[in-house]
CSV table of C-alpha atoms and ligand atoms in Angstrom, one decimal:
chain,number,residue,atom,x,y,z
A,1,MET,CA,-13.5,-3.7,31.9
A,2,ARG,CA,-13.6,-6.1,29.0
A,3,ARG,CA,-15.5,-4.9,25.9
A,4,THR,CA,-17.0,-7.9,24.1
A,5,GLY,CA,-18.7,-8.2,20.8
A,6,ALA,CA,-19.2,-4.4,20.7
A,7,GLU,CA,-17.7,-1.8,18.5
A,8,PRO,CA,-13.9,-2.0,18.1
A,9,GLU,CA,-11.9,-0.3,20.8
A,10,VAL,CA,-9.5,2.0,18.9
A,11,ARG,CA,-6.4,3.1,20.7
A,12,ARG,CA,-4.2,5.8,19.0
A,13,VAL,CA,-0.5,6.0,19.7
A,14,ALA,CA,2.2,8.3,18.3
A,15,ASP,CA,4.3,6.0,16.2
A,16,ALA,CA,5.6,2.5,15.6
A,17,GLU,CA,7.7,2.4,18.8
A,18,ALA,CA,4.7,3.4,20.9
A,19,LEU,CA,2.5,0.9,19.1
A,20,ALA,CA,4.9,-2.0,19.8
A,21,ARG,CA,5.0,-1.0,23.5
A,22,ALA,CA,1.2,-0.7,23.8
A,23,ALA,CA,0.7,-4.1,22.1
A,24,ALA,CA,3.3,-5.7,24.4
A,25,GLU,CA,1.4,-4.3,27.4
A,26,GLU,CA,-1.9,-5.7,26.0
A,27,ILE,CA,-0.3,-9.1,25.4
A,28,ALA,CA,1.1,-9.1,29.0
A,29,ARG,CA,-2.4,-8.2,30.3
A,30,ALA,CA,-4.1,-10.9,28.4
A,31,ALA,CA,-1.5,-13.4,29.3
A,32,ALA,CA,-1.8,-12.7,33.0
A,33,ARG,CA,-5.5,-13.0,32.8
A,34,ALA,CA,-5.5,-16.2,30.8
A,35,VAL,CA,-3.0,-18.0,33.2
A,36,ALA,CA,-4.9,-16.8,36.2
A,37,GLU,CA,-8.2,-18.1,34.8
A,38,ARG,CA,-7.0,-21.2,32.9
A,39,GLY,CA,-3.4,-21.9,33.7
A,40,ARG,CA,-2.2,-21.2,30.2
A,41,PHE,CA,-2.0,-18.5,27.5
A,42,THR,CA,-2.8,-19.4,23.9
A,43,LEU,CA,-1.4,-16.7,21.5
A,44,ALA,CA,-1.6,-16.6,17.7
A,45,LEU,CA,1.1,-14.5,16.0
A,46,SER,CA,0.8,-12.8,12.6
A,47,GLY,CA,3.5,-12.0,10.1
A,48,GLY,CA,4.6,-9.2,7.9
A,49,ASP,CA,6.7,-6.2,9.0
A,50,THR,CA,4.6,-4.5,11.7
A,51,PRO,CA,5.0,-7.1,14.4
A,52,ARG,CA,8.8,-7.2,14.2
A,53,LEU,CA,9.3,-4.3,16.7
A,54,LEU,CA,6.8,-5.9,19.0
A,55,TYR,CA,8.4,-9.3,19.0
A,56,GLU,CA,11.9,-7.7,19.6
A,57,LEU,CA,10.5,-5.7,22.5
A,58,LEU,CA,8.9,-8.8,24.0
A,59,ALA,CA,12.2,-10.7,23.8
A,60,ASP,CA,14.4,-7.8,25.0
A,61,ASP,CA,16.0,-8.7,28.3
A,62,ARG,CA,16.3,-5.0,29.2
A,63,GLU,CA,12.5,-4.7,29.0
A,64,PRO,CA,9.9,-6.0,31.6
A,65,PHE,CA,8.0,-8.3,29.2
A,66,ARG,CA,10.6,-11.1,29.4
A,67,THR,CA,9.4,-11.6,32.9
A,68,ARG,CA,5.9,-10.2,32.9
A,69,VAL,CA,4.6,-12.6,30.3
A,70,PRO,CA,4.4,-16.2,31.6
A,71,TRP,CA,6.2,-17.7,28.6
A,72,GLU,CA,6.5,-21.1,30.2
A,73,ARG,CA,2.6,-21.2,30.1
A,74,THR,CA,2.4,-19.7,26.7
A,75,HIS,CA,1.4,-21.8,23.6
A,76,VAL,CA,2.1,-20.1,20.3
A,77,PHE,CA,0.1,-20.5,17.1
A,78,PHE,CA,0.1,-18.5,13.9
A,79,THR,CA,-2.8,-16.6,12.3
A,80,ASP,CA,-1.4,-17.4,8.9
A,81,GLU,CA,1.7,-18.4,7.0
A,82,ARG,CA,3.2,-18.1,3.5
A,83,HIS,CA,3.5,-21.2,1.4
A,84,VAL,CA,7.3,-21.4,1.9
A,85,PRO,CA,9.7,-23.4,4.1
A,86,PRO,CA,10.3,-22.2,7.7
A,87,ASP,CA,13.8,-21.0,6.8
A,88,HIS,CA,12.6,-18.8,3.9
A,89,PRO,CA,12.9,-15.0,4.3
A,90,ASP,CA,9.1,-14.6,3.8
A,91,SER,CA,8.2,-17.2,6.5
A,92,ASN,CA,6.1,-15.8,9.4
A,93,ALA,CA,7.4,-18.7,11.5
A,94,ARG,CA,11.0,-17.6,10.8
A,95,LEU,CA,10.2,-14.0,11.7
A,96,ALA,CA,8.7,-15.1,15.0
A,97,LYS,CA,11.5,-17.6,15.7
A,98,GLU,CA,14.4,-15.1,15.1
A,99,THR,CA,12.9,-12.1,16.9
A,100,LEU,CA,11.0,-13.8,19.8
A,101,LEU,CA,10.7,-17.6,20.0
A,102,ASP,CA,14.4,-18.3,20.2
A,103,HIS,CA,14.7,-15.9,23.1
A,104,VAL,CA,11.8,-16.9,25.4
A,105,PRO,CA,10.9,-20.3,26.9
A,106,VAL,CA,7.4,-20.8,25.4
A,107,ALA,CA,5.6,-24.1,26.2
A,108,SER,CA,4.8,-25.0,22.6
A,109,VAL,CA,4.9,-23.7,19.1
A,110,HIS,CA,2.3,-24.8,16.5
A,111,ARG,CA,3.3,-23.6,13.0
A,112,PHE,CA,1.7,-24.2,9.6
A,113,ARG,CA,3.9,-26.5,7.6
A,114,GLY,CA,4.5,-24.0,4.8
A,115,GLU,CA,7.0,-26.3,3.3
A,116,SER,CA,4.4,-28.8,2.3
A,117,ALA,CA,4.0,-29.0,-1.4
A,118,ASP,CA,0.2,-29.5,-0.9
A,119,ALA,CA,-1.1,-26.3,0.8
A,120,ALA,CA,-4.5,-27.7,1.3
A,121,ALA,CA,-3.1,-30.7,3.1
A,122,ALA,CA,-1.0,-28.3,5.3
A,123,ALA,CA,-4.2,-26.4,6.2
A,124,ASP,CA,-5.9,-29.7,7.1
A,125,GLU,CA,-3.0,-30.7,9.2
A,126,TYR,CA,-3.1,-27.4,11.0
A,127,GLU,CA,-6.8,-27.9,11.7
A,128,ARG,CA,-6.0,-31.3,13.2
A,129,ASP,CA,-3.3,-29.8,15.3
A,130,LEU,CA,-5.7,-27.1,16.6
A,131,ARG,CA,-8.4,-29.7,17.4
A,132,SER,CA,-6.0,-32.0,19.1
A,133,PHE,CA,-4.5,-29.2,21.3
A,134,PHE,CA,-7.9,-27.7,22.2
A,135,GLY,CA,-9.7,-31.1,22.3
A,136,THR,CA,-12.5,-29.9,20.0
A,137,ALA,CA,-14.3,-32.2,17.6
A,138,PRO,CA,-15.5,-31.1,14.1
A,139,ARG,CA,-19.1,-30.8,15.6
A,140,ASP,CA,-17.9,-28.5,18.5
A,141,PRO,CA,-17.6,-24.7,18.3
A,142,PRO,CA,-14.2,-23.6,17.1
A,143,PRO,CA,-11.4,-23.4,19.7
A,144,ARG,CA,-11.0,-20.2,21.7
A,145,LEU,CA,-7.5,-18.7,21.6
A,146,ASP,CA,-6.8,-16.1,24.3
A,147,LEU,CA,-5.3,-13.5,21.9
A,148,LEU,CA,-4.9,-13.4,18.2
A,149,LEU,CA,-2.5,-10.8,16.9
A,150,LEU,CA,-3.6,-9.4,13.5
A,151,GLY,CA,-2.3,-6.9,11.0
A,152,LEU,CA,-3.9,-5.0,8.2
A,153,GLY,CA,-2.8,-5.0,4.6
A,154,PRO,CA,-3.2,-1.9,2.3
A,155,ASP,CA,-6.0,-3.8,0.6
A,156,GLY,CA,-7.8,-4.4,3.9
A,157,HIS,CA,-6.7,-8.1,4.2
A,158,THR,CA,-5.9,-9.6,7.6
A,159,ALA,CA,-4.2,-12.9,8.3
A,160,SER,CA,-4.2,-14.3,4.8
A,161,LEU,CA,-7.9,-13.5,4.2
A,162,PHE,CA,-7.8,-11.3,1.1
A,163,PRO,CA,-10.6,-9.3,-0.5
A,164,GLY,CA,-12.8,-11.6,-2.7
A,165,SER,CA,-11.3,-14.8,-1.3
A,166,ASP,CA,-13.5,-17.9,-1.0
A,167,ALA,CA,-11.8,-18.5,2.4
A,168,LEU,CA,-13.8,-15.5,3.7
A,169,GLY,CA,-17.0,-17.6,3.4
A,170,GLU,CA,-15.6,-20.6,5.2
A,171,ARG,CA,-17.8,-21.2,8.2
A,172,ARG,CA,-16.8,-24.8,9.2
A,173,ARG,CA,-13.1,-25.3,8.6
A,174,LEU,CA,-10.6,-23.8,11.1
A,175,ALA,CA,-7.8,-23.3,8.5
A,176,ALA,CA,-7.7,-22.8,4.8
A,177,ALA,CA,-5.2,-22.6,1.9
A,178,PRO,CA,-6.6,-19.9,-0.5
A,179,TRP,CA,-4.9,-19.1,-3.8
A,180,VAL,CA,-4.1,-15.4,-3.8
A,181,GLU,CA,-4.1,-14.2,-7.4
A,182,ARG,CA,-2.5,-10.9,-6.7
A,183,LEU,CA,0.5,-12.6,-5.1
A,184,ARG,CA,0.3,-15.7,-7.4
A,185,THR,CA,0.7,-18.0,-4.5
A,186,TYR,CA,-1.2,-20.1,-2.0
A,187,ARG,CA,-1.4,-18.9,1.6
A,188,LEU,CA,-2.2,-20.7,4.8
A,189,THR,CA,-4.6,-19.0,7.2
A,190,LEU,CA,-7.0,-19.4,10.1
A,191,THR,CA,-10.6,-18.8,9.1
A,192,LEU,CA,-13.0,-16.2,10.4
A,193,PRO,CA,-14.8,-18.8,12.7
A,194,VAL,CA,-11.5,-19.1,14.7
A,195,LEU,CA,-10.7,-15.4,14.6
A,196,ASP,CA,-14.3,-14.6,15.8
A,197,ARG,CA,-14.0,-17.0,18.7
A,198,GLY,CA,-10.9,-15.2,20.1
A,199,ARG,CA,-11.1,-13.9,23.7
A,200,GLU,CA,-9.2,-11.0,22.2
A,201,ASP,CA,-8.5,-10.0,18.6
A,202,LEU,CA,-5.7,-7.4,18.7
A,203,PHE,CA,-5.0,-5.5,15.5
A,204,ILE,CA,-1.8,-3.5,15.2
A,205,VAL,CA,-1.6,-1.0,12.3
A,206,SER,CA,1.3,1.4,11.6
A,207,GLY,CA,2.2,3.7,8.7
A,208,ALA,CA,0.6,6.1,6.3
A,209,GLU,CA,0.3,3.4,3.7
A,210,LYS,CA,-2.4,1.8,5.9
A,211,ALA,CA,-4.5,5.0,6.4
A,212,ASP,CA,-6.9,4.3,3.5
A,213,ALA,CA,-7.5,0.6,4.5
A,214,LEU,CA,-7.9,1.5,8.1
A,215,ALA,CA,-10.5,4.2,7.3
A,216,ARG,CA,-12.3,1.7,5.0
A,217,THR,CA,-12.2,-0.9,7.7
A,218,LEU,CA,-13.2,1.2,10.8
A,219,ALA,CA,-15.2,4.0,9.2
A,220,PRO,CA,-16.4,3.1,5.7
A,221,GLU,CA,-18.0,6.1,4.0
A,222,ASP,CA,-20.1,3.9,1.8
A,223,ALA,CA,-22.2,1.7,4.1
A,224,ALA,CA,-23.1,-0.4,1.0
A,225,ALA,CA,-19.4,-1.1,0.2
A,226,GLU,CA,-18.1,-4.6,0.7
A,227,PRO,CA,-16.5,-4.7,4.1
A,228,THR,CA,-12.8,-5.3,4.2
A,229,PRO,CA,-11.7,-8.8,5.4
A,230,ALA,CA,-10.4,-7.1,8.5
A,231,ALA,CA,-13.8,-5.5,9.1
A,232,ARG,CA,-15.3,-9.0,9.0
A,233,VAL,CA,-13.4,-9.9,12.2
A,234,ARG,CA,-16.0,-9.5,15.0
A,235,PRO,CA,-15.4,-11.6,18.0
A,236,ARG,CA,-18.9,-12.3,19.4
A,237,ASP,CA,-17.7,-13.0,22.9
A,238,GLY,CA,-14.3,-11.4,23.0
A,239,GLU,CA,-12.5,-8.1,22.9
A,240,LEU,CA,-11.8,-6.3,19.6
A,241,VAL,CA,-8.9,-3.9,20.1
A,242,TRP,CA,-7.2,-1.8,17.4
A,243,ILE,CA,-3.9,-0.1,18.3
A,244,VAL,CA,-3.0,2.3,15.5
A,245,ASP,CA,-0.3,4.9,15.1
A,246,ALA,CA,-1.0,8.5,14.1
A,247,ALA,CA,0.2,8.0,10.5
A,248,ALA,CA,-2.2,5.1,10.0
A,249,ALA,CA,-5.1,6.9,11.7
A,250,ARG,CA,-4.8,10.2,9.8
A,251,GLN,CA,-8.0,9.5,7.8
A,252,LEU,CA,-10.0,8.6,10.8
A,253,ARG,CA,-12.2,11.4,12.3
A,254,GLY,CA,-11.7,12.7,15.8
B,301,6PG,C1,1.2,-11.8,6.6
B,301,6PG,C2,0.3,-11.2,7.7
B,301,6PG,C3,-0.5,-10.2,7.1
B,301,6PG,C4,0.0,-8.9,7.6
B,301,6PG,C5,-0.5,-7.7,6.8
B,301,6PG,C6,0.2,-6.5,7.2
B,301,6PG,O1,1.4,-13.0,6.6
B,301,6PG,O2,1.7,-10.9,5.9
B,301,6PG,O3,-0.2,-12.1,8.6
B,301,6PG,O4,-1.9,-10.3,7.3
B,301,6PG,O5,-0.5,-8.7,8.9
B,301,6PG,O6,-0.2,-8.0,5.4
B,301,6PG,O7,1.6,-6.7,6.9
B,301,6PG,P1,2.7,-5.6,7.3
B,301,6PG,O8,2.8,-5.6,8.8
B,301,6PG,O9,4.0,-6.1,6.6
B,301,6PG,O10,2.2,-4.3,6.7
């Protein structure tokens, strides 16, 4: 039963290993449904440390996901990227390539050109790539990806949408290149209109260092407090699923 537009569905798992497996199962389920309904699966990957175990599990030829996910029908995008070349240690594209995309035969990969000196131009180029792939014009609603994999930062950011960022207010553009003062760098990111059009937004959150951000996102004590960027992700006609491990969930009630 798909839960759309409603309250987030929160699934608690024991630890990081269980989280990777639960997320892999969710991706396999979404992929099978997308290919059955539309003949392809459009998947946006996020970066950071949390997804590494998941990507390695999906690529592991001793695991069922190598065959359960229709990789030949899968088109890979990114929720965000650092402003670095694709061979840089911080690159999300490099993480995905080394742990997953070099090991499974995906149909296409669409990465932000983090190597571009002009971050804003790289965001514009990504928007053109999205519009070209999905066949959507600027006047059309944003493209609908089947599953967008998202993480949560300790400050409540997701993708590269950070607290207080102007990019949070972007309602027209599909991609943006916000300056992130705390990191003293530009980032490249999908905007909320794209995240909110997802058929499924899947958050994966692991570790005690995320407990406060997770509680502020899913169960803010102060209703008047500014919602975290992650709390702003509310797919109107899609599933919102949070898979969280016990350490990250320790401040949640129940
Ligand atoms: C990135 C991610 C970012 C990430 C969170 C959590 O580019 O870093 O897309 O949004 O999901 O920062 O990162 P960790 O998984 O490393 O805690």
